[in-house]
Coordinates of C-alpha atoms and ligand atoms in Angstrom, one line a residue:
Chain A
M15 CA 156.0 158.2 149.7
G16 CA 157.6 155.4 148.0
V17 CA 161.4 154.6 148.5
E18 CA 164.1 153.6 145.7
V19 CA 165.7 150.2 145.9
A20 CA 169.1 150.3 144.3
V21 CA 170.9 147.2 143.7
E22 CA 174.2 147.0 142.5
G23 CA 176.6 144.0 141.6
L24 CA 174.9 141.6 143.6
T25 CA 176.2 138.0 143.7
K26 CA 174.7 135.2 145.6
S27 CA 175.8 131.5 146.1
F28 CA 174.7 128.6 148.5
G29 CA 178.3 126.8 149.0
A30 CA 179.8 126.1 145.5
Q31 CA 176.3 126.7 143.8
N32 CA 176.2 130.0 142.3
I33 CA 172.7 131.4 142.1
W34 CA 173.2 134.7 140.1
R35 CA 176.1 137.3 139.7
D36 CA 176.5 140.8 139.2
V37 CA 172.7 141.8 139.3
S38 CA 172.4 145.5 139.1
L39 CA 168.8 147.4 138.8
V40 CA 166.9 150.1 140.3
L41 CA 163.5 149.7 141.5
P42 CA 162.4 153.5 140.8
R43 CA 160.5 155.2 143.6
G44 CA 156.8 154.5 143.3
E45 CA 157.0 152.3 140.2
V46 CA 155.6 148.9 139.9
S47 CA 158.3 146.5 138.6
A48 CA 158.3 142.8 137.8
L49 CA 160.8 140.3 137.9
L50 CA 160.4 137.3 135.6
G51 CA 162.4 134.1 135.0
P52 CA 161.9 130.3 134.8
S53 CA 161.5 128.4 137.9
G54 CA 164.7 127.9 139.9
T55 CA 166.5 130.8 138.8
G56 CA 166.7 132.5 142.0
K57 CA 163.9 134.8 142.1
S58 CA 162.7 134.0 145.6
V59 CA 166.5 134.2 146.6
F60 CA 166.7 137.7 145.2
L61 CA 163.8 139.0 147.0
K62 CA 165.1 137.5 150.4
T63 CA 168.5 138.9 149.6
I64 CA 166.7 142.6 149.1
I65 CA 165.3 142.2 152.7
G66 CA 168.4 141.1 154.3
L67 CA 167.2 137.3 155.1
L68 CA 169.9 136.2 152.8
R69 CA 173.4 138.0 152.7
P70 CA 175.1 138.3 149.1
E71 CA 178.8 137.6 148.7
R72 CA 179.2 140.6 146.7
G73 CA 177.2 143.9 146.1
S74 CA 175.1 146.4 147.7
C75 CA 171.2 147.0 148.1
V76 CA 170.5 150.2 149.2
V77 CA 167.1 151.1 150.5
G78 CA 166.5 154.6 152.2
G79 CA 170.0 154.9 152.7
V80 CA 170.6 151.8 154.2
D81 CA 172.5 148.9 152.4
T82 CA 170.6 145.8 153.4
A83 CA 173.4 143.5 152.0
S84 CA 175.9 144.6 154.8
C85 CA 174.0 146.5 157.3
S86 CA 174.0 145.5 161.2
E87 CA 170.9 143.4 162.5
H88 CA 169.6 146.4 164.3
Q89 CA 169.5 148.6 161.1
L90 CA 168.1 145.8 159.2
Y91 CA 164.9 145.7 161.7
E92 CA 164.8 149.3 161.2
V93 CA 164.8 149.3 157.5
R94 CA 162.4 146.3 157.2
K95 CA 159.5 148.4 158.5
L96 CA 159.4 150.0 155.0
F97 CA 158.6 146.7 153.5
G98 CA 155.4 144.5 153.1
V99 CA 156.6 141.0 152.0
L100 CA 154.1 138.3 150.5
F101 CA 156.1 135.1 150.5
Q102 CA 155.7 132.5 148.0
D103 CA 153.3 130.1 150.1
G104 CA 151.9 133.2 152.0
A105 CA 154.1 132.1 155.3
L106 CA 151.3 132.6 157.7
F107 CA 151.8 131.7 161.2
G108 CA 150.3 128.1 161.4
S109 CA 149.2 128.5 165.2
M110 CA 147.0 131.5 164.6
N111 CA 143.9 132.1 162.6
L112 CA 143.7 134.5 159.6
F113 CA 142.5 137.6 161.6
D114 CA 145.4 137.3 164.2
N115 CA 147.7 136.7 161.3
V116 CA 146.7 139.8 159.6
A117 CA 146.6 141.8 163.0
F118 CA 150.0 140.6 163.9
P119 CA 152.0 143.5 162.4
L120 CA 149.6 146.0 164.1
R121 CA 149.8 144.5 167.5
E122 CA 153.7 144.2 167.3
H123 CA 154.5 147.7 165.9
T124 CA 151.6 150.1 166.9
R125 CA 149.6 150.8 170.0
K126 CA 146.3 150.9 168.0
P127 CA 143.4 150.0 170.3
E128 CA 141.7 146.4 169.7
S129 CA 138.6 148.3 167.9
E130 CA 141.0 150.0 165.5
V131 CA 143.0 146.9 164.9
R132 CA 139.9 145.1 164.1
R133 CA 138.6 147.7 161.7
I134 CA 142.0 147.9 159.8
V135 CA 142.3 143.9 159.5
L136 CA 138.6 143.7 158.5
E137 CA 139.2 146.2 155.7
K138 CA 142.5 144.4 154.4
M139 CA 140.7 141.1 154.5
E140 CA 137.9 142.7 152.4
L141 CA 140.4 144.2 149.9
V142 CA 141.8 140.8 149.2
G143 CA 138.2 139.0 149.2
L144 CA 138.6 136.9 152.3
T145 CA 135.8 138.4 154.3
G146 CA 134.1 135.8 156.4
A147 CA 137.4 133.5 156.7
E148 CA 138.8 135.4 159.5
S149 CA 138.6 132.6 162.1
K150 CA 140.0 129.8 159.6
L151 CA 143.6 128.4 160.5
P152 CA 145.9 128.4 157.7
G153 CA 146.0 124.7 157.4
E154 CA 142.3 124.8 156.7
I155 CA 142.5 126.9 153.4
S156 CA 143.5 126.5 149.8
G157 CA 146.9 127.8 148.8
G158 CA 145.5 130.7 147.0
M159 CA 143.5 132.0 150.0
R160 CA 146.9 131.4 152.1
K161 CA 148.7 133.7 149.5
R162 CA 145.8 136.3 149.6
A163 CA 145.8 136.3 153.5
G164 CA 149.6 136.7 153.3
L165 CA 149.0 139.8 151.1
A166 CA 146.6 141.2 153.6
R167 CA 149.2 140.9 156.2
A168 CA 151.8 142.5 154.1
L169 CA 149.6 145.5 153.4
V170 CA 148.3 146.0 157.0
L171 CA 151.0 148.6 157.8
D172 CA 150.8 150.6 154.6
P173 CA 154.5 149.7 153.6
E174 CA 156.4 152.0 151.4
I175 CA 157.8 149.0 149.3
I176 CA 155.6 145.9 148.4
L177 CA 157.5 142.6 147.5
C178 CA 155.3 140.0 146.1
D179 CA 156.6 136.5 145.4
E180 CA 154.5 135.0 142.6
P181 CA 151.2 136.5 144.0
D182 CA 149.2 134.9 141.1
S183 CA 150.4 131.2 141.2
G184 CA 147.6 129.3 142.7
L185 CA 145.0 131.8 141.9
D186 CA 142.5 131.2 139.2
P187 CA 142.4 133.7 136.3
V188 CA 139.6 135.8 137.7
R189 CA 141.4 136.2 141.1
T190 CA 144.8 137.1 139.4
A191 CA 142.9 140.0 137.3
Y192 CA 141.6 141.3 140.9
L193 CA 145.0 141.0 142.3
S194 CA 146.6 143.0 139.4
Q195 CA 144.0 145.5 139.8
L196 CA 144.6 145.7 143.7
L197 CA 148.3 146.2 143.3
I198 CA 147.8 149.0 140.7
D199 CA 145.3 150.8 142.9
L200 CA 147.6 150.6 145.8
N201 CA 150.3 152.2 143.8
A202 CA 148.0 154.8 142.7
Q203 CA 146.7 155.5 146.4
L204 CA 150.1 155.5 148.3
D205 CA 152.6 155.7 145.5
T206 CA 154.0 152.4 146.7
T207 CA 157.2 151.1 145.1
I208 CA 156.2 147.3 144.1
L209 CA 158.2 144.6 142.8
I210 CA 156.3 141.3 141.5
V211 CA 158.0 138.2 140.9
T212 CA 155.7 136.3 138.5
H213 CA 155.3 133.7 135.7
N214 CA 152.2 135.4 134.5
I215 CA 152.5 136.6 131.1
N216 CA 149.4 138.5 131.1
L217 CA 150.2 140.3 134.3
A218 CA 153.6 140.9 133.3
R219 CA 152.6 142.7 130.1
T220 CA 149.8 144.8 131.6
V221 CA 150.5 145.7 135.2
P222 CA 154.3 146.6 135.7
D223 CA 156.0 149.9 134.7
N224 CA 159.2 148.2 134.7
I225 CA 160.4 144.5 133.7
G226 CA 163.3 142.5 134.6
M227 CA 164.4 138.9 133.7
L228 CA 166.7 136.5 135.5
F229 CA 168.0 133.6 133.4
R230 CA 171.3 131.6 133.4
R231 CA 172.5 133.1 136.7
E232 CA 172.4 136.8 135.3
L233 CA 170.1 139.4 135.1
V234 CA 169.3 139.4 131.2
M235 CA 167.8 142.7 131.1
F236 CA 165.8 145.4 133.1
G237 CA 164.1 148.4 132.0
P238 CA 160.9 150.2 131.3
R239 CA 157.9 148.3 129.7
E240 CA 158.0 150.1 126.6
L241 CA 161.7 149.0 126.1
M242 CA 161.1 145.3 127.4
L243 CA 157.9 144.6 125.6
T244 CA 159.5 145.3 122.1
S245 CA 162.6 143.8 122.9
E246 CA 164.2 141.5 120.6
E247 CA 166.2 139.8 123.3
P248 CA 165.7 136.0 122.7
V249 CA 165.1 135.0 126.4
L250 CA 162.5 138.0 127.2
A251 CA 160.9 137.5 123.7
Q252 CA 160.4 133.8 124.5
F253 CA 159.3 134.2 128.0
L254 CA 156.8 137.2 127.4
N255 CA 155.1 135.2 124.6
G256 CA 155.0 132.1 126.4
R257 CA 156.7 130.1 123.4
R258 CA 158.6 126.9 123.2
L259 CA 160.9 128.2 120.8
G260 CA 164.0 129.9 122.4
P261 CA 166.8 129.7 124.6
I262 CA 164.4 128.6 127.8
G263 CA 164.2 124.7 127.6
M264 CA 162.3 122.4 129.8
T265 CA 165.7 121.8 131.6
E266 CA 166.4 125.5 131.9
E267 CA 169.0 125.5 129.2
K268 CA 168.8 124.2 125.6
D269 CA 171.8 122.8 123.8
Q270 CA 173.1 124.6 120.8
A271 CA 172.1 122.4 118.1
A272 CA 168.6 122.3 119.2
L273 CA 168.6 126.0 119.3
A274 CA 170.0 126.5 116.0
A275 CA 167.3 124.4 114.6
E276 CA 164.6 126.4 116.2
Q277 CA 166.1 129.6 115.1
A278 CA 165.1 128.7 111.6
Q279 CA 161.8 127.8 112.7
L280 CA 161.5 131.0 114.9
R281 CA 161.8 133.4 112.1
A282 CA 158.5 131.9 110.3
V283 CA 156.5 132.6 113.5
T284 CA 154.4 135.7 113.9
D285 CA 154.6 137.2 117.3
T286 CA 150.8 137.7 118.2
L287 CA 151.7 139.2 121.6
Y288 CA 154.4 141.6 120.2
G289 CA 154.1 145.1 121.2
I290 CA 153.4 147.6 123.9
A291 CA 150.1 146.4 125.5
P292 CA 148.0 148.9 127.0
Q293 CA 148.7 149.3 130.9
L294 CA 146.1 148.6 133.6
D295 CA 144.8 151.9 135.1
P296 CA 143.6 152.3 138.6
S297 CA 139.9 151.7 139.3
P298 CA 137.4 154.6 138.7
G299 CA 137.5 157.1 141.2
L300 CA 141.0 156.7 142.2
P301 CA 143.9 159.4 141.4
P302 CA 145.9 158.7 138.3
R303 CA 149.2 157.0 139.1
L304 CA 152.1 159.6 139.5
A305 CA 154.5 156.6 138.4
V306 CA 153.3 156.6 134.9
R307 CA 154.0 160.0 134.4
R308 CA 157.7 159.5 136.0
R309 CA 158.4 156.7 133.8
K310 CA 157.2 158.4 130.5
D311 CA 159.3 161.2 131.2
R312 CA 162.4 159.0 131.8
V313 CA 161.6 157.0 128.7
M314 CA 161.1 159.9 126.5
S315 CA 164.6 161.6 127.7
A316 CA 166.4 158.4 126.9
L317 CA 164.2 157.4 123.8
H318 CA 167.4 158.1 121.4
Q319 CA 169.3 155.3 123.1
F320 CA 166.6 152.8 122.2
P321 CA 166.5 150.6 119.2
I322 CA 164.4 152.0 116.3
P323 CA 161.5 149.6 116.5
T324 CA 161.1 150.5 120.3
Q325 CA 161.2 154.1 119.4
R326 CA 158.4 153.8 116.9
S327 CA 156.3 151.8 119.3
V328 CA 156.7 154.2 121.9
I329 CA 155.8 157.3 119.9
A330 CA 152.7 155.3 118.4
S331 CA 151.7 154.5 121.8
L332 CA 151.5 158.3 122.9
D333 CA 148.4 160.1 123.1
A334 CA 147.6 163.7 122.0
A335 CA 148.4 165.1 125.3
D336 CA 151.9 163.2 125.4
R337 CA 152.7 164.5 122.1
T338 CA 152.3 168.1 122.9
R339 CA 154.1 167.5 126.3
Y340 CA 157.1 165.9 124.3
G341 CA 156.8 168.2 121.5
I342 CA 156.2 165.4 118.8
G343 CA 154.3 166.2 116.0
A344 CA 151.1 164.3 114.9
P345 CA 151.7 160.8 113.3
A346 CA 151.9 160.8 109.7
Chain B
M10 CA 177.8 130.4 155.3
T11 CA 179.1 130.7 151.6
A12 CA 182.7 130.5 151.6
P13 CA 184.3 128.7 148.6
A14 CA 185.3 124.9 149.0
S15 CA 187.2 124.8 152.0
P16 CA 190.9 124.5 152.0
F17 CA 191.2 121.9 154.8
P18 CA 188.7 119.2 156.1
G19 CA 186.7 120.3 159.4
V20 CA 186.0 123.8 158.2
A21 CA 182.4 123.1 157.8
A22 CA 182.1 121.5 161.2
L23 CA 183.8 124.6 162.8
R24 CA 181.4 127.0 161.2
Q25 CA 178.6 125.1 162.4
T26 CA 180.0 125.2 165.7
G27 CA 180.4 129.0 165.4
R28 CA 177.0 129.5 164.4
L29 CA 175.7 127.4 167.2
F30 CA 177.7 129.3 169.8
S31 CA 176.5 132.7 168.1
L32 CA 172.8 131.7 168.5
A33 CA 173.5 130.7 172.1
L34 CA 174.7 134.2 172.7
S35 CA 172.0 135.7 171.0
V36 CA 169.7 133.7 173.2
V37 CA 171.4 135.1 176.0
R38 CA 171.4 138.6 174.9
N39 CA 167.6 138.5 174.0
S40 CA 166.5 136.9 177.3
V41 CA 166.9 140.1 178.8
R42 CA 164.9 142.2 175.8
R43 CA 161.4 143.4 176.8
P44 CA 158.8 142.3 176.3
F45 CA 159.5 139.0 177.7
Q46 CA 157.1 136.4 176.0
A47 CA 155.5 135.2 179.3
R48 CA 152.6 133.2 177.4
E49 CA 154.9 131.5 175.3
F50 CA 157.2 130.7 178.1
I51 CA 154.6 129.2 180.3
E52 CA 153.0 127.1 177.4
Q53 CA 156.3 125.8 176.4
F54 CA 157.1 125.1 180.1
W55 CA 153.9 123.3 180.6
F56 CA 154.5 121.2 177.5
I57 CA 158.0 120.1 178.1
A58 CA 157.1 119.2 181.9
S59 CA 154.1 117.1 180.7
V60 CA 156.0 115.3 178.3
T61 CA 159.0 114.8 180.6
I62 CA 157.7 114.3 184.2
L63 CA 156.4 110.6 183.8
P64 CA 159.3 109.2 182.0
T65 CA 161.8 110.8 184.3
A66 CA 160.2 109.7 187.5
L67 CA 159.8 106.1 186.0
V68 CA 163.7 106.3 185.1
S69 CA 164.8 107.6 188.4
V70 CA 163.5 105.0 190.8
P71 CA 165.4 102.0 189.0
F72 CA 168.2 104.5 188.5
G73 CA 168.6 105.0 192.1
A74 CA 168.2 101.4 193.0
V75 CA 170.9 100.3 190.8
I76 CA 173.5 102.7 192.0
A77 CA 172.4 101.8 195.6
L78 CA 172.7 98.0 194.8
H79 CA 176.1 98.2 193.1
L80 CA 177.6 100.7 195.7
G81 CA 176.0 98.3 198.4
S82 CA 177.8 95.1 197.3
L83 CA 181.0 97.0 196.5
T84 CA 181.1 98.6 199.8
R85 CA 180.6 95.5 201.6
Q86 CA 183.5 93.7 199.8
I87 CA 185.8 96.5 201.1
G88 CA 184.1 96.6 204.5
A89 CA 182.9 100.1 204.0
E90 CA 179.4 99.5 204.4
S91 CA 178.6 102.7 206.4
F92 CA 179.4 104.9 203.5
T93 CA 177.0 103.4 201.2
G94 CA 174.5 106.1 201.9
A95 CA 176.9 109.0 201.3
A96 CA 178.4 107.6 198.2
S97 CA 175.0 106.7 196.5
V98 CA 173.6 110.0 197.4
L99 CA 176.6 111.8 195.8
A100 CA 176.5 109.6 192.7
I101 CA 172.8 110.2 192.4
I102 CA 172.7 113.9 193.2
Q103 CA 175.9 115.0 191.4
Q104 CA 175.8 112.7 188.3
A105 CA 172.9 110.6 187.7
S106 CA 170.2 113.0 188.4
P107 CA 171.4 115.8 186.1
L108 CA 172.2 113.5 183.3
V109 CA 169.0 111.7 183.4
T110 CA 167.0 115.0 183.7
A111 CA 168.9 116.5 180.8
L112 CA 168.5 113.0 178.6
L113 CA 164.7 113.2 179.0
V114 CA 164.4 117.0 178.4
A115 CA 166.7 116.7 175.2
G116 CA 164.9 113.5 173.9
A117 CA 161.2 114.5 174.8
G118 CA 161.6 118.2 175.0
G119 CA 164.4 119.0 172.8
S120 CA 163.0 116.7 169.8
A121 CA 159.4 118.4 170.0
I122 CA 161.1 121.9 170.0
C123 CA 163.4 121.1 166.9
A124 CA 160.3 119.7 165.1
D125 CA 158.3 122.6 165.8
I126 CA 161.0 125.2 164.8
G127 CA 162.1 123.2 161.9
A128 CA 158.4 122.9 160.6
R129 CA 157.9 126.7 161.0
T130 CA 161.3 127.4 159.1
I131 CA 160.4 125.3 156.1
R132 CA 157.2 127.1 155.9
E133 CA 158.9 130.5 155.8
E134 CA 157.2 131.5 159.4
I135 CA 160.7 132.3 160.7
D136 CA 161.4 134.6 157.6
A137 CA 158.1 136.1 157.7
M138 CA 158.4 137.0 161.5
E139 CA 161.9 138.5 160.9
V140 CA 160.6 140.6 158.0
L141 CA 157.7 141.9 160.0
G142 CA 160.5 143.2 162.4
V143 CA 160.1 140.8 165.2
S144 CA 163.2 138.9 166.3
A145 CA 162.4 134.9 166.1
V146 CA 165.1 134.5 168.7
Q147 CA 163.5 136.8 171.1
R148 CA 159.9 135.5 170.3
L149 CA 160.0 131.9 169.9
I150 CA 163.4 130.6 170.9
V151 CA 164.4 132.4 174.2
P152 CA 161.0 131.0 175.9
R153 CA 161.8 127.7 174.8
V154 CA 165.4 127.6 175.9
L155 CA 164.2 129.1 179.1
A156 CA 161.4 126.7 179.4
S157 CA 163.6 123.9 179.1
M158 CA 166.2 125.2 181.6
M159 CA 163.3 125.5 184.1
V160 CA 162.1 122.2 183.7
A161 CA 165.4 120.6 183.9
L162 CA 165.9 122.3 187.1
L163 CA 162.6 121.2 188.5
L164 CA 162.9 117.6 187.3
N165 CA 166.5 117.5 188.5
G166 CA 165.0 118.1 192.3
M167 CA 162.5 115.6 191.6
V168 CA 165.0 113.0 190.2
S169 CA 167.3 113.7 193.3
V170 CA 164.8 113.2 195.8
V171 CA 163.2 110.1 194.2
G172 CA 166.6 108.5 193.5
V173 CA 167.8 109.2 197.1
L174 CA 164.5 107.8 198.5
G175 CA 165.0 104.8 196.2
G176 CA 168.6 104.2 197.3
Y177 CA 167.5 104.5 200.9
F178 CA 164.8 102.0 200.3
F179 CA 167.2 99.6 198.6
N180 CA 170.0 99.9 200.9
V181 CA 167.8 99.5 204.2
I182 CA 165.2 97.2 203.2
M183 CA 166.9 95.0 200.8
Q184 CA 170.5 95.0 201.7
G185 CA 170.0 95.2 205.3
G186 CA 171.8 98.4 205.8
T187 CA 171.0 100.5 208.8
P188 CA 169.1 103.7 208.5
G189 CA 171.5 105.4 211.1
A190 CA 174.5 104.6 209.1
Y191 CA 173.1 105.6 205.9
L192 CA 172.0 108.9 207.6
A193 CA 175.2 109.5 209.4
S194 CA 177.6 108.8 206.5
F195 CA 175.4 110.9 204.4
S196 CA 175.8 114.0 206.5
A197 CA 179.5 113.2 207.1
L198 CA 180.5 113.2 203.3
A199 CA 177.7 115.2 201.7
Q200 CA 177.9 119.1 201.5
L201 CA 175.5 121.7 200.3
P202 CA 177.6 122.6 197.3
D203 CA 177.1 119.0 196.0
L204 CA 173.6 120.2 195.6
W205 CA 174.3 123.6 194.1
I206 CA 176.6 121.9 191.3
S207 CA 173.8 119.2 190.5
E208 CA 171.2 122.1 190.0
L209 CA 173.9 124.1 188.2
K210 CA 174.4 121.3 185.8
A211 CA 170.9 120.7 185.3
I212 CA 170.4 124.4 184.3
I213 CA 173.5 124.4 181.7
F214 CA 172.1 121.0 180.2
G215 CA 168.7 122.4 179.9
F216 CA 170.0 125.4 177.9
M217 CA 172.3 123.2 175.8
A218 CA 169.4 121.2 174.9
G219 CA 167.1 124.0 174.1
V220 CA 169.8 125.7 172.2
V221 CA 170.9 122.8 170.1
A222 CA 167.3 121.9 169.2
A223 CA 166.5 125.6 168.2
Y224 CA 169.6 125.7 166.0
R225 CA 169.2 122.5 164.2
G226 CA 165.2 123.5 163.8
L227 CA 166.1 126.9 162.4
N228 CA 168.7 125.3 160.0
P229 CA 167.3 122.1 158.4
A230 CA 167.9 120.7 155.2
A231 CA 165.3 121.4 152.4
G232 CA 162.0 119.7 152.6
P233 CA 160.1 117.9 155.3
K234 CA 162.7 115.0 155.4
G235 CA 165.2 117.9 156.4
V236 CA 163.1 118.4 159.5
G237 CA 163.1 114.9 160.5
D238 CA 167.0 114.6 160.0
A239 CA 167.3 117.8 162.0
V240 CA 165.3 116.4 165.1
N241 CA 167.3 113.3 164.9
Q242 CA 170.7 115.1 164.9
A243 CA 169.6 117.6 167.4
V244 CA 169.0 114.7 170.0
V245 CA 172.3 113.0 169.1
I246 CA 174.3 116.3 169.3
T247 CA 172.8 117.2 172.5
F248 CA 173.7 113.7 174.0
L249 CA 177.3 114.0 172.8
L250 CA 177.8 117.7 174.2
L251 CA 176.2 116.5 177.4
F252 CA 178.7 113.8 178.3
F253 CA 181.5 116.2 177.3
V254 CA 180.2 119.2 179.1
N255 CA 179.6 116.9 182.2
F256 CA 183.0 115.8 182.3
A257 CA 184.4 119.2 182.0
L258 CA 181.9 120.5 184.9
T259 CA 182.7 117.4 187.3
T260 CA 186.5 118.0 186.8
L261 CA 186.1 121.5 187.6
Y262 CA 184.2 121.0 190.7
L263 CA 186.4 118.5 192.1
Q264 CA 189.2 121.1 191.6
L265 CA 187.5 124.1 193.0
V266 CA 185.2 122.6 196.0
P267 CA 187.4 120.5 198.4
P268 CA 185.7 117.4 199.6
K269 CA 184.7 117.3 202.9
G270 CA 187.2 115.7 205.4
M271 CA 186.0 112.9 207.9
Ligands
ADP426 N1 168.6 128.1 151.8 C1 168.9 127.7 150.7 N2 169.8 126.8 150.7 C2 170.5 126.3 149.5 N3 170.0 126.6 148.2 C3 168.8 127.2 148.1 C4 168.5 127.8 149.3 N4 167.4 128.7 148.9 C5 167.3 128.5 147.4 N5 168.4 127.6 147.1 C6 168.3 127.2 145.7 O1 168.4 128.3 144.9 C7 167.9 128.1 143.5 C8 166.8 129.3 143.4 O2 165.8 129.1 144.2 P1 164.5 130.0 143.9 O3 164.8 131.3 144.3 O4 163.4 129.6 144.9 O5 164.1 130.0 142.6 P2 162.7 130.7 142.0 O6 162.0 131.4 143.1 O7 163.3 131.5 140.8 O8 161.8 129.6 141.5 C9 167.1 126.6 143.6 O9 168.1 126.0 142.9 C10 167.3 126.4 145.1 O10 167.6 125.2 145.3
MG427 MG1 160.2 131.3 143.9

């Protein structure tokens, strides 16, 4: 289960306005990745390009052997069956109530009897905490509820790949914590490949296996959490710490003078959030996430290429079992 | 969609035209694809019919009357009163009726279609549908286009009948024409193909109104104002296309179908 998404050299413009260029990254099979970036940097456009709603000028995005950037309409419909997508505003069908919205993919793509449809829909609605709201229309509920209903609809066919556009915006911190746990649990149960677009620092630090950052029309970095959470890259460090100091300004980019003035200040600031935060575990009773092992193997085999502080943090984060597995001595 | 700055003016317009035609083509292709969205079709048909029947009926009576009165006084001047019936019937059935029908289908039905599809587009419902592996063209656009064709066809029949009756009434009652001459000239000059071309025109105009409305609805500028503008443009574009296509069809018809001799 779980399918890899390999993006290579993707470039997208609307008319003369370039959104981002030469974006290359791999969403590893069965792992949770997060894409960060200030508003308006084209994160939503990136999601829509992956699923072939928007066609890029250059580059490829290969999912299950199909390049969604250049394939035919027919192939696109086939490959989309692998995906569950949560749009930024839920994108519920306004003329249907929540139950029919969530049931829509089942009724379209399966021949399940109505009793079975009902069972699955109610199960998914419970998963996102919407029990009792089945007969409400999308226009009658809050943005956060729409988003959760959108997620239930995205999950109803048990997709191999889940794309979530800002699942946390409009949700209170408690709901966001439940949602983070839900995504991790899904990944543990089905080994689903997940991409989360988010602004939420806490979610970015504790949920994903891999983190990427879009800024100034480029993918600044993309890599395993160990590398990204310890990165000295100014944009990434600023974003992951939610600081005012750094290259990201109110109007997207700061001018050089303001930046230089801040650099001096920045050195005095201690990074309270710096370091590899512990990752969220699946709920008790669920199997361990296979993705964790795979990512750790990957990180350890490439450890020598990482900066020294990252290497130290990674080694410090290993437990006894990991140390024996990777043949590393006890900490001094 | 995303070519660099165009080398000569008009490229953007050409590109839009191309995309409009490709949507039209895709509507035709999807209209034979199963499963046919019968419920959506019936709902849309009912809706478009309900917003167009009354205004169309109200417009068609004075329209028929105006044509009959005009022709009546013209034919009297050149001493051809006996042909009033035929002339007004031909004018109503071939020209007035399909155009009146199409203007109302585009103005009342098309604008509603465009607003509906436009709202769904900016709420990302269309994207969501495509991502769920359901073709929005097959699901939403085809039933609407077929409904507006069907309504245009039926309304056209209605306008023809009402217009001809109105013309008869005004010619015979108001202008003192004789019922016999009216009917005789009618059967002398009119022929069955006149009715076919009228219905064919209505169907084509209904198709155009539906496709243009759907196209503008699927491609609005950003924001709710974008949808408003799209509705506006859809109606204007349809009207322009209507008169142009009507000209082309009429010319073709006059070339292809020989007029009935006397
Ligand atoms: N369909 C579109 N046509 C033209 N411009 C668009 C379209 N969709 C998005 N954009 C532009 O792309 C940029 C990035 O948008 P978006 O992906 O929504 O940002 P984010 O999700 O990162 O906040 C914005 O400047 C927006 O105006
Ligand atoms: Mg966005």
